[in-house]
Coordinates of C-alpha atoms in Angstrom, one line a residue:
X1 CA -63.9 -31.2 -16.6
X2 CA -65.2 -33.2 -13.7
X3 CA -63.6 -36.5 -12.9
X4 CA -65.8 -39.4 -13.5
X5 CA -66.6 -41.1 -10.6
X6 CA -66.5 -44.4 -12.3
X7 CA -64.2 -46.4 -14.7
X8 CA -64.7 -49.0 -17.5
X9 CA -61.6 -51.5 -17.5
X10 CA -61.4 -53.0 -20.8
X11 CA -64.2 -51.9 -24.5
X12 CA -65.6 -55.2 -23.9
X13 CA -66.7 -54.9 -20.0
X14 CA -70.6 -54.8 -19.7
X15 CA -69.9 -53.6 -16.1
X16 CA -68.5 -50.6 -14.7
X17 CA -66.7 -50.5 -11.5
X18 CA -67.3 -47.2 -8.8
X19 CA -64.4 -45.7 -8.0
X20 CA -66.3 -42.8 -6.0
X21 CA -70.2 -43.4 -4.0
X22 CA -72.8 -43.5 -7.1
X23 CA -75.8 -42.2 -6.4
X24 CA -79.6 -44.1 -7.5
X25 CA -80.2 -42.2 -11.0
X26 CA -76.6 -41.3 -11.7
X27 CA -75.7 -41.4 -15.2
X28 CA -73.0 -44.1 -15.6
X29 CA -71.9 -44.6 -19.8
X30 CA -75.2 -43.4 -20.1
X31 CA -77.4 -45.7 -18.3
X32 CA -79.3 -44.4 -15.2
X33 CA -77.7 -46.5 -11.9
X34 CA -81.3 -47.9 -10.3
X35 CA -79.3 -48.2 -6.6
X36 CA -76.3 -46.9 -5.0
X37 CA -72.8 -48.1 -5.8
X38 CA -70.4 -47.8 -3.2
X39 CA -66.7 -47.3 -4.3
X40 CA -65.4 -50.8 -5.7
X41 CA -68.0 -52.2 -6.4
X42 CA -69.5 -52.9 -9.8
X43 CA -72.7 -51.6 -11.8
X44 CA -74.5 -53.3 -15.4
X45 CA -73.6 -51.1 -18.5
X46 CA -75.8 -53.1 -20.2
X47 CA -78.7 -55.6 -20.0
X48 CA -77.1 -59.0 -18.7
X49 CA -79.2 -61.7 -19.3
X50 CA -79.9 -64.2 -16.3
X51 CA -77.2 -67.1 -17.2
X52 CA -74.7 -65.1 -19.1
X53 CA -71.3 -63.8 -18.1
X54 CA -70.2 -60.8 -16.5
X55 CA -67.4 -59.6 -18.1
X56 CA -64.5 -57.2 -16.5
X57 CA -60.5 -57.2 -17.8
X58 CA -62.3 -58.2 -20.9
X59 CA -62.3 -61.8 -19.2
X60 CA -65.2 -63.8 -17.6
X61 CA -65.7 -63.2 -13.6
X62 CA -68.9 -65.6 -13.1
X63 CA -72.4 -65.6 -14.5
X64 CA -75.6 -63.8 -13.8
X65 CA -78.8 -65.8 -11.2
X66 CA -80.7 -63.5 -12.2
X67 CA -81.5 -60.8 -15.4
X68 CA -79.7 -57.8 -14.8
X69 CA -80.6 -55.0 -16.4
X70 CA -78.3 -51.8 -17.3
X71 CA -78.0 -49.1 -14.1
X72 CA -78.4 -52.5 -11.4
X73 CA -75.3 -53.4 -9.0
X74 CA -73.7 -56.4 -9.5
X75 CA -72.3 -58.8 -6.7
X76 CA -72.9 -61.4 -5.0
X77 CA -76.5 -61.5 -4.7
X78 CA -76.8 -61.7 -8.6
X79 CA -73.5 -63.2 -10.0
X80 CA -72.0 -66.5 -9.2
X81 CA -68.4 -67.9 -9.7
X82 CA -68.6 -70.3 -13.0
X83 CA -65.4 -71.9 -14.4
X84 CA -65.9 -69.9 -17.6
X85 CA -62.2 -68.4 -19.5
X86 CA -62.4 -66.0 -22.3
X87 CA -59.9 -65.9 -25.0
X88 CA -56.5 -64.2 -23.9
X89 CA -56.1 -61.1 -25.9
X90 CA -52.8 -60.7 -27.5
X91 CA -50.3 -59.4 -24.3
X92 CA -49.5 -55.9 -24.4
X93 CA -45.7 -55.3 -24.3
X94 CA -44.1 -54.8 -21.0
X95 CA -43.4 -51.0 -19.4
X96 CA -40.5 -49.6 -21.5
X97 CA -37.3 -49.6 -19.1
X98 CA -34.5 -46.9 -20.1
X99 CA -31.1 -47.5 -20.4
X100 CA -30.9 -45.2 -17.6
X101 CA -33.5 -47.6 -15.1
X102 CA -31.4 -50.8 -16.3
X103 CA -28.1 -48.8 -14.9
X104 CA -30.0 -48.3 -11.3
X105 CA -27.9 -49.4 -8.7
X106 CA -28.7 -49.4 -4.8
X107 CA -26.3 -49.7 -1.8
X108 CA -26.4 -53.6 -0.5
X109 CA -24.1 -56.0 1.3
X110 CA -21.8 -58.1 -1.1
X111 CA -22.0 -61.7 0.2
X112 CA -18.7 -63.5 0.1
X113 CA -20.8 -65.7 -1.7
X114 CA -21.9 -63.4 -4.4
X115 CA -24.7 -62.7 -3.4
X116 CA -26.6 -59.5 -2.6
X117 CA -28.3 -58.3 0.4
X118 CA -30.6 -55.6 1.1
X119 CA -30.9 -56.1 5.4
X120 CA -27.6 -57.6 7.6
X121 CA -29.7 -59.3 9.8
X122 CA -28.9 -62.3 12.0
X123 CA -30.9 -65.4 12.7
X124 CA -32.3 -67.0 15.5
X125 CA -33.9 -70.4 13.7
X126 CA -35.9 -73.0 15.4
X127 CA -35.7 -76.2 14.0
X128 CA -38.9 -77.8 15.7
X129 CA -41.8 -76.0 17.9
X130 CA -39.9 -77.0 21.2
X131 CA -37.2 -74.8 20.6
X132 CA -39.0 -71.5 20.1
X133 CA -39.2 -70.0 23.3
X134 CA -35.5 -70.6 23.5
X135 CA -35.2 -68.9 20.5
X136 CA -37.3 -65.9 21.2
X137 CA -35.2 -65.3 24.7
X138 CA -32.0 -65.5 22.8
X139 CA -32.8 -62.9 20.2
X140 CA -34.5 -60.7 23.3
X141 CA -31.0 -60.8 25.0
X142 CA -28.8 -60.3 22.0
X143 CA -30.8 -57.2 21.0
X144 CA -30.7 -56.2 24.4
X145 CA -26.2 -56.7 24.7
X146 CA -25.0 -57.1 22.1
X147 CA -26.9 -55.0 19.3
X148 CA -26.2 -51.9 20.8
X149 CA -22.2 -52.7 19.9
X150 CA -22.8 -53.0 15.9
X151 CA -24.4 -50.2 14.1
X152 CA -24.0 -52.2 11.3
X153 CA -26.2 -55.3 12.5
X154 CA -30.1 -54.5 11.6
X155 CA -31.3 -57.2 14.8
X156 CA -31.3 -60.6 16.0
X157 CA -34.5 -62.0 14.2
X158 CA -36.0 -64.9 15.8
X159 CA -37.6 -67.2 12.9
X160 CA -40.0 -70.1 15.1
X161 CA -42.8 -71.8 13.8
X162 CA -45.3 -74.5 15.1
X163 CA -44.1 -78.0 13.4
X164 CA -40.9 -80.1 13.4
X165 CA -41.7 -82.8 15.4
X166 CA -45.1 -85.1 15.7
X167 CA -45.0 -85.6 12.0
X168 CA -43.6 -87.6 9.7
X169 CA -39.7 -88.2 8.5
X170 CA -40.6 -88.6 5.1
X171 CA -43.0 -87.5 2.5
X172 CA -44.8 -83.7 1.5
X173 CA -44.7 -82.2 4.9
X174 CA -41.3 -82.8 6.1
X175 CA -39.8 -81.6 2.4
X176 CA -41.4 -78.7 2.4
X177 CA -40.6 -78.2 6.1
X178 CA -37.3 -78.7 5.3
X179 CA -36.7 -76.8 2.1
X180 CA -38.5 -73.6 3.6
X181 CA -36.2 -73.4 6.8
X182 CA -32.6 -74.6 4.8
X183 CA -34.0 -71.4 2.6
X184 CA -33.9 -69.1 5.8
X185 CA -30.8 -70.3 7.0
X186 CA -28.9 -69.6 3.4
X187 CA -31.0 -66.2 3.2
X188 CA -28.5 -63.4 1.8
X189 CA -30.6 -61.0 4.4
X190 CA -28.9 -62.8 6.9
X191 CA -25.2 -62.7 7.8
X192 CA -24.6 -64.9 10.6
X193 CA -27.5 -67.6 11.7
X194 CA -27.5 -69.4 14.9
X195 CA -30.1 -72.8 14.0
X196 CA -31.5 -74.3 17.9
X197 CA -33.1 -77.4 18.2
X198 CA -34.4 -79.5 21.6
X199 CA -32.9 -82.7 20.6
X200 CA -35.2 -85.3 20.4
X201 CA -37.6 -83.8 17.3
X202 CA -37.7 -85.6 14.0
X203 CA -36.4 -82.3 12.3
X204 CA -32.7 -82.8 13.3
X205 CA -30.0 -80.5 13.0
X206 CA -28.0 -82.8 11.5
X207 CA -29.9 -82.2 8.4
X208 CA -28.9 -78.6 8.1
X209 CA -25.4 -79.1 7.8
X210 CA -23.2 -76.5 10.1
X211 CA -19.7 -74.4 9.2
X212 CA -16.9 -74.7 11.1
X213 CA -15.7 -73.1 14.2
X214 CA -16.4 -69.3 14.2
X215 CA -18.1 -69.3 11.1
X216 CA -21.5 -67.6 10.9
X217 CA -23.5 -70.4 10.8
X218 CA -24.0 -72.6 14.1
X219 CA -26.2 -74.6 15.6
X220 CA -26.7 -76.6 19.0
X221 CA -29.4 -78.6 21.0
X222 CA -31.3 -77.4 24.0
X223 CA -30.7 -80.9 25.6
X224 CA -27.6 -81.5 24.6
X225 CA -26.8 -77.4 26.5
X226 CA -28.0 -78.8 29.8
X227 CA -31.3 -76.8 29.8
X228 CA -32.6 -73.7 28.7
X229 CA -31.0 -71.0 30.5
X230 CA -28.3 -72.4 29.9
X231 CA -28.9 -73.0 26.2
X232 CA -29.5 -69.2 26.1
X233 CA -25.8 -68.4 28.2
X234 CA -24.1 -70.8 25.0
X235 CA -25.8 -68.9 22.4
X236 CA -24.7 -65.6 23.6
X237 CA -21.0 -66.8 23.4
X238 CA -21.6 -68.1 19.5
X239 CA -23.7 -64.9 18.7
X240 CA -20.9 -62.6 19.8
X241 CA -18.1 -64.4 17.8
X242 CA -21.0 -64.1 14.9
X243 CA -21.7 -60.7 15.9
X244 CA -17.5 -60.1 15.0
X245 CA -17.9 -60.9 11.6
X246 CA -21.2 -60.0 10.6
X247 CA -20.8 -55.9 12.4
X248 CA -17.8 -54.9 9.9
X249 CA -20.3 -55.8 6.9
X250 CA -20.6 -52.1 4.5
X251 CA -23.1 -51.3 1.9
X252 CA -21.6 -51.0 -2.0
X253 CA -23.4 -50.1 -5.1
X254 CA -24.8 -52.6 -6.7
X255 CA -26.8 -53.2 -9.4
X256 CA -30.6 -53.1 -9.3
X257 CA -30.5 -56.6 -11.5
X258 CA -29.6 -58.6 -8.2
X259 CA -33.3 -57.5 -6.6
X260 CA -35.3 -60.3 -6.1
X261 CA -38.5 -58.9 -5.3
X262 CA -41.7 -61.3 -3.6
X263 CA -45.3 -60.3 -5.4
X264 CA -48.0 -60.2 -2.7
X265 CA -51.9 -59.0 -2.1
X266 CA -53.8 -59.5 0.8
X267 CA -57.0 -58.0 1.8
X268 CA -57.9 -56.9 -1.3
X269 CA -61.1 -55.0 -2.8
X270 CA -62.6 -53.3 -6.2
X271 CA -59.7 -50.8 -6.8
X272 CA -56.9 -53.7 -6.3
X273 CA -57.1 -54.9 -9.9
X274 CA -57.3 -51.6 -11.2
X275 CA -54.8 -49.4 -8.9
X276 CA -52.3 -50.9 -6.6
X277 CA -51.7 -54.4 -8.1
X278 CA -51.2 -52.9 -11.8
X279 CA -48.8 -50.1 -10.7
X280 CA -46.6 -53.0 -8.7
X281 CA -46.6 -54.6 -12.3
X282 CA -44.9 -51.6 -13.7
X283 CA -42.0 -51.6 -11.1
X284 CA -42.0 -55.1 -11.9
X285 CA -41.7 -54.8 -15.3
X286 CA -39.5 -52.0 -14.8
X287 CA -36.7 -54.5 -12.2
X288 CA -37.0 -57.1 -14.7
X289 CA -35.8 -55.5 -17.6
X290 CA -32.8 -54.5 -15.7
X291 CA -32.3 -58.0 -15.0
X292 CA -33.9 -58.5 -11.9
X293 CA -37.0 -61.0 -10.7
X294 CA -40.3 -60.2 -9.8
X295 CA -41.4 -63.9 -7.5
X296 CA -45.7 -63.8 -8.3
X297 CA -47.1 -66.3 -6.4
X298 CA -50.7 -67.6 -4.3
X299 CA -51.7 -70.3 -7.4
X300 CA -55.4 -70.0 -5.6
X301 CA -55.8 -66.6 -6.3
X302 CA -54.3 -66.3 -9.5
X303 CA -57.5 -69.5 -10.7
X304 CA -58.8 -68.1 -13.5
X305 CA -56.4 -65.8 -14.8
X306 CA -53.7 -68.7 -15.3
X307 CA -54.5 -68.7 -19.1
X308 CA -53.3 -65.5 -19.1
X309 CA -49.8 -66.1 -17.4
X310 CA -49.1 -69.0 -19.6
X311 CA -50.0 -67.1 -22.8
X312 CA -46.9 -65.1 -21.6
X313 CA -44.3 -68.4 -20.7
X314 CA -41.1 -68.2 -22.4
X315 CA -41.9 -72.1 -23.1
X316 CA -44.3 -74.7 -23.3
X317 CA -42.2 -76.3 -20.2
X318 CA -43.0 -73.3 -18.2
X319 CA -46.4 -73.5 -19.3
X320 CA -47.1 -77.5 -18.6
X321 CA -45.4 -76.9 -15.0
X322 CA -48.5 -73.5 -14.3
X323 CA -51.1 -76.4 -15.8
X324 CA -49.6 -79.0 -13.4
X325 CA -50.0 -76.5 -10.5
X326 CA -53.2 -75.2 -11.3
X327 CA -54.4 -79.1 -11.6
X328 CA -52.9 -80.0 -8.3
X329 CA -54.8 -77.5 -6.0
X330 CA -57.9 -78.2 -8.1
X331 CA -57.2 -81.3 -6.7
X332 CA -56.6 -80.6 -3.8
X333 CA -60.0 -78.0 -2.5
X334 CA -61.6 -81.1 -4.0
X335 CA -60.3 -83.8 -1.6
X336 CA -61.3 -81.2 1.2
X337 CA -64.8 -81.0 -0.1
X338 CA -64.0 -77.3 -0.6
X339 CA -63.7 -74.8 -4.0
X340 CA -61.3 -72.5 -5.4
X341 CA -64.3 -69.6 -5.4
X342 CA -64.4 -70.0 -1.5
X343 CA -61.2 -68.1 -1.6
X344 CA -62.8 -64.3 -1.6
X345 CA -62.7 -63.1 2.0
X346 CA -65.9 -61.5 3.5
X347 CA -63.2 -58.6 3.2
X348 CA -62.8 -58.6 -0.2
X349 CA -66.2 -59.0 -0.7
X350 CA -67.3 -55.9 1.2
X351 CA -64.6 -54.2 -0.7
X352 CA -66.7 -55.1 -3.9
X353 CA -65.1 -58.8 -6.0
X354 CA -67.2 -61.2 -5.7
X355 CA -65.6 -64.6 -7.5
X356 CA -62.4 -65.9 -7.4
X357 CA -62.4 -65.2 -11.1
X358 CA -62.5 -61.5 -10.6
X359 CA -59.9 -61.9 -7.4
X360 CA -57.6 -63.7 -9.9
X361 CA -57.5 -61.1 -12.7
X362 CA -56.7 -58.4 -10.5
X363 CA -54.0 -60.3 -8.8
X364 CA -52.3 -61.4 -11.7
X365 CA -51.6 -58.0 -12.3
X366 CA -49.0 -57.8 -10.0
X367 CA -47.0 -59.2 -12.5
X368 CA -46.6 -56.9 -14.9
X369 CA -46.5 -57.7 -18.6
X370 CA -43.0 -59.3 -18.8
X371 CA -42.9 -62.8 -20.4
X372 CA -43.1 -66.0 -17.8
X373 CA -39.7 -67.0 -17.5
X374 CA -40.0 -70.0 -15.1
X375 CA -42.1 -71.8 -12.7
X376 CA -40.8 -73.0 -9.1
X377 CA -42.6 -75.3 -6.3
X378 CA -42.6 -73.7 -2.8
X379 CA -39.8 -72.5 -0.8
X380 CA -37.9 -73.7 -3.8
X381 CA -34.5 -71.5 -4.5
X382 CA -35.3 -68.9 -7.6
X383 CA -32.3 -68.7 -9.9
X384 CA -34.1 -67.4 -13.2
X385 CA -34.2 -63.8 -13.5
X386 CA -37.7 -62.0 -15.0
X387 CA -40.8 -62.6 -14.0
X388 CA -41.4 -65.8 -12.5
X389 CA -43.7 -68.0 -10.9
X390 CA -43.8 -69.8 -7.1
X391 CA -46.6 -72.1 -6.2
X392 CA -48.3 -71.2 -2.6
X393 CA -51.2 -71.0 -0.9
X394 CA -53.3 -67.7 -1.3
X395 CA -53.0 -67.2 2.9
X396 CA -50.3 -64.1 2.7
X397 CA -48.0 -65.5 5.8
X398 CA -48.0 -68.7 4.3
X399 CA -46.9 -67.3 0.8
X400 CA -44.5 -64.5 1.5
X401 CA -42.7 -67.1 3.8
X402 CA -42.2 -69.6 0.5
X403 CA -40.9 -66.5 -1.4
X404 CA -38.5 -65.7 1.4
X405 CA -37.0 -69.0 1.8
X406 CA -36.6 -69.2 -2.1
X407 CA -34.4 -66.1 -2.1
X408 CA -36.6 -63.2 -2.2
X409 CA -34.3 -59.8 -0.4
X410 CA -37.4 -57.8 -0.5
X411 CA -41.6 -58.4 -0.5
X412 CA -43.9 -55.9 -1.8
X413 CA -48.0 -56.0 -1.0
X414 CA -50.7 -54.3 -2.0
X415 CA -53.9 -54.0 0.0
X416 CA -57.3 -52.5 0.1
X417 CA -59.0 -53.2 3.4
X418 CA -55.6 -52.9 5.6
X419 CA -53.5 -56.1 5.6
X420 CA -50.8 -55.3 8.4
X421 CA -47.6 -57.5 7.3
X422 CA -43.5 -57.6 7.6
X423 CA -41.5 -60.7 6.7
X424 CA -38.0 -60.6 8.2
X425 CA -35.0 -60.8 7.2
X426 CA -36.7 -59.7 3.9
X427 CA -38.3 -55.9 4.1
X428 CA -42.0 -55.1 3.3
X429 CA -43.3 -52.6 1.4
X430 CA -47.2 -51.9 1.6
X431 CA -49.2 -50.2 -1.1
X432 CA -52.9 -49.5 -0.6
X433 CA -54.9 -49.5 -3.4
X434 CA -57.2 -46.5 -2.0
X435 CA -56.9 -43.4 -0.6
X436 CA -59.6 -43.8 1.9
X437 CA -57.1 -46.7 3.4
X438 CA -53.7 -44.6 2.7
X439 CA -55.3 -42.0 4.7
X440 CA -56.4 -44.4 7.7
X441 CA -53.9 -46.2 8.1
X442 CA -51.0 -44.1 6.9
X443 CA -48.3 -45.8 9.7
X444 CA -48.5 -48.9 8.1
X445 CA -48.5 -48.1 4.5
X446 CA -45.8 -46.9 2.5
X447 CA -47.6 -45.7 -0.7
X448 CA -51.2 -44.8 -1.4
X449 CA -51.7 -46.0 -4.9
X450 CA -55.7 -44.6 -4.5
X451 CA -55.1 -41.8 -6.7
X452 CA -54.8 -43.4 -9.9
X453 CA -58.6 -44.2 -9.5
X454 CA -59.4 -40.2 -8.8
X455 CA -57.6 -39.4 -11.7
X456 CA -54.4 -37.8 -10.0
X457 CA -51.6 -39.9 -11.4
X458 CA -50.9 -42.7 -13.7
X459 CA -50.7 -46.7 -13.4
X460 CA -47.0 -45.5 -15.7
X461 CA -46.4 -42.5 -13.0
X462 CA -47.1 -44.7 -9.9
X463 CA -45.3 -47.6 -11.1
X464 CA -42.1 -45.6 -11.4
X465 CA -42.8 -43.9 -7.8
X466 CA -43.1 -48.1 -6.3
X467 CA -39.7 -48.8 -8.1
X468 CA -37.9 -45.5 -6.9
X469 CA -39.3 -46.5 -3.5
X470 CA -37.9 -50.2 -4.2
X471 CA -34.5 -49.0 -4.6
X472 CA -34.4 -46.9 -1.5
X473 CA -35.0 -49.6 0.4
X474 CA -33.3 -52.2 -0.6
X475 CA -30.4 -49.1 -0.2
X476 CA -31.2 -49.0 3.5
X477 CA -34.6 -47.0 4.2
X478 CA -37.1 -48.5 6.6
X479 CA -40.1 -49.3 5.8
X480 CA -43.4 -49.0 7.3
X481 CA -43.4 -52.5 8.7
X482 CA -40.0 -52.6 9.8
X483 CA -40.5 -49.2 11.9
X484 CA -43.4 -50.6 13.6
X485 CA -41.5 -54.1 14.4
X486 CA -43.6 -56.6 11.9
X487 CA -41.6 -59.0 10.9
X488 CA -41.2 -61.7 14.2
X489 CA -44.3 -63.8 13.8
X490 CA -44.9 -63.7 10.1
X491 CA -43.0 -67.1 9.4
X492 CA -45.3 -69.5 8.6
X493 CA -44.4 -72.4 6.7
X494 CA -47.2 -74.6 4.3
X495 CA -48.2 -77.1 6.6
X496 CA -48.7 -80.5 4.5
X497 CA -49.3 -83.8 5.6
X498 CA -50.6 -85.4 8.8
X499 CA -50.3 -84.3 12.7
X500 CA -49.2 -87.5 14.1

């Protein structure tokens, strides 16, 4: 039998969603299409009155402008974001983990801490903006001399961003300054760190603590070096004492329970939701039940779907602290004059959603169906294993960096239009949710997820390939992103508060 060149998600959709170019007078559930469909994009199954709402997940995505009859596209010229929520069905149990997944072990570094690491990477951190191209010339001459000694050092990783300084001491913007880059330097990914500030900057050094002599965490001022030449002639000296401890570091089996995994989409488009983003649930599923944490995140794109989530929470704490965060940034657009709905991309637009709604109920899929076990602010340190929750922004840098600093050894992303991303210390796995992309862009992705819509695997199948593929790298393979060298200018922390 032919494959269908169309899918209905859920018996109460009245809209179906292309997962191949429909023709004008195809026969879609039996209803003639009146215009083409291109792939990801959706099509009326039924009559939809002008006012009423378009249903897909078996949840609200917006409501009609217009009438819409059955066979007619529907986007954005017809459909508008409304702040509707349907009923949460009852949740569907988790993917069943074996005894023999929950034994998984992979081959990681053993912190003296405890702690377990999937990369042996050591950092070059700037603790305000002026310090930065410091930073950047001292990881460009320790991978230059002294990487080549230490086959068991991944790189010097320079971490710089644009704030620290010009800004105030106190208040939103210096915390979560603060608690992002304290989260780097702690980072299991990262066996020795080097922290460099100019001196004068409101982010001190001082509030980073620093371990003794020869230990692998150190830090000095550019001003306080005698310039920056010869801030970068100082730092070779610590960095080869680091470099000491750090190279004798070996991989041991350890148990796939210490993964703590960061839950990201970017670029995403009509086959997200139904490919990509559900399969990632299944690994995630999969690495929780073995006691391991799945770290969902981007509160603005999961709007609209957050009723669903806190059905799930293990409590009605965890659920009050989702509501708190879902109020906060509805607060927030608001003071800007903006809307949750203006999160949809032009990208993900062309690539067929159309509300944040729709966005949101895709997205949430990432998480699998494994009940809510806690809720963390950004950059925040995760400690609860499961699925959990981390407040960020929507804007993928800005996210994936508040999962980093909270702990999380690896990130993996789904995309549908081509999002090119790698978050070091912490490796980046890439799934595209369609094989038109895979086949594009095959350097930068590490899994094409596209052939669950034509009907060539399963969300079950693929789901167990994305965890396989978890566990060889955190084990050592590279990834797409890491081959390539993403992974330098991808730390971006959330920038509250005023630019003084």
């Amino acid at each position: 039998m032919d494959k269908l060149p169309w899918i209905i998600l859920s018996a109460g959709d009245n809209v179906a969603v292309a997962t191949a170019a429909i023709a004008p007078g195809s026969t879609v559930a039996g209803i003639k299409t009146s215009e083409k469909i291109d792939p990801g994009h959706k099509v009326a199954i039924a009559d939809i009155p002008l006012g009423s709402a378009v249903v897909k997940y078996g949840q609200a995505i917006g409501r009609t402008t217009a009438d819409v009859k059955a066979g007619d596209h529907v986007h954005s010229h017809n459909l508008h974001f409304e702040n509707d929520r349907l009923a949460a069905t009852a949740n569907s149990a988790p993917e069943a983990a074996t005894d023999e997944d929950k034994a998984r072990t992979f081959m990681g570094y053993r912190r003296a801490d405890g702690r377990a690491a999937t990369r042996n990477y050591i950092g070059i951190i700037a603790s305000v903006n002026c310090s930065t191209t410091v930073c950047r010339a001292i990881a460009d001459e320790a991978n230059r001399t002294i990487l080549p000694h230490y086959e068991g050092i991944d790189g010097f990783v320079p971490i710089v961003h644009d704030q620290g300084c010009g800004m105030s001491s106190t208040g939103d913007g210096m915390n979560v300054l603060h608690r992002t880059l304290a989260g780097y330097t702690r980072h299991v990914n990262f066996g020795g760190v080097l922290m460099i500030g100019l001196g004068c900057e409101v982010n001190q050094l001082t509030l980073y603590g620093q371990s003794g002599a020869g230990a692998a965490k150190r830090h000095f001022n550019i001003q306080d070096a005698g310039g920056s030449r010869r801030a970068v002639e100082r730092a070779m000296g610590m960095l080869r004492e680091i470099a000491a401890d750090v190279g004798k570091e070996k991989r041991v089996p350890i148990s796939v329970g210490e993964i703590i995994i960061g839950l990201q989409c970017g670029g995403s488009d009509g086959f997200s939701g139904i490919t990509a983003n559900p399969a990632l649930g299944v690994a995630a599923d999969l690495l929780a039940a073995a006691g391991g944490t799945a770290i969902l995140s981007e509160t603005s794109e999961i709007y609209g779907a957050e009723h669903l989530l806190r059905s799930r929470a293990v409590s009605d704490e965890v659920a009050r602290k989702l509501d708190e965060k879902i109020a906060w940034w509805e607060d927030y657009v608001a003071l800007h004059g903006a809307s949750l709905d203006n999160n949809p991309s032009p990208g993900n637009k062309r690539g067929g959603l159309t509300t944040i709604l729709e966005k949101s109920l895709g997205a949430v899929a990432k998480g699998g169906r494994s009940p809510l076990t806690a809720v963390y602010g950004y950059a925040e340190r995760v400690t609860a294993p499961g699925l959990v929750f981390m407040d960020t922004p929507g804007y993928d840098p800005v996210s994936a960096t508040g999962q980093v600093a909270g702990g999380a050894n690896m990130i993996a992303f789904t995309t549908g239009r081509g999002s090119c991303f790698g978050c070091r210390p912490a490796p980046s796995l890439k799934l595209s949710s369609n094989s038109a992309l895979y086949a594009s862009m095959e350097e930068d992705m590490d899994i094409d997820c596209g052939t669950i819509a034509t009907g060539d695997a399963t969300i079950s199948g693929k789901g167990r390939e994305i965890f396989e593929l978890i566990v060889d790298t955190a084990s050592g393979k590279k990834t797409k992103s890491e081959l390539f060298g993403y992974g330098d200018n991808e730390f971006v922390p959330w920038h509250l508060g005023a630019t003084l």
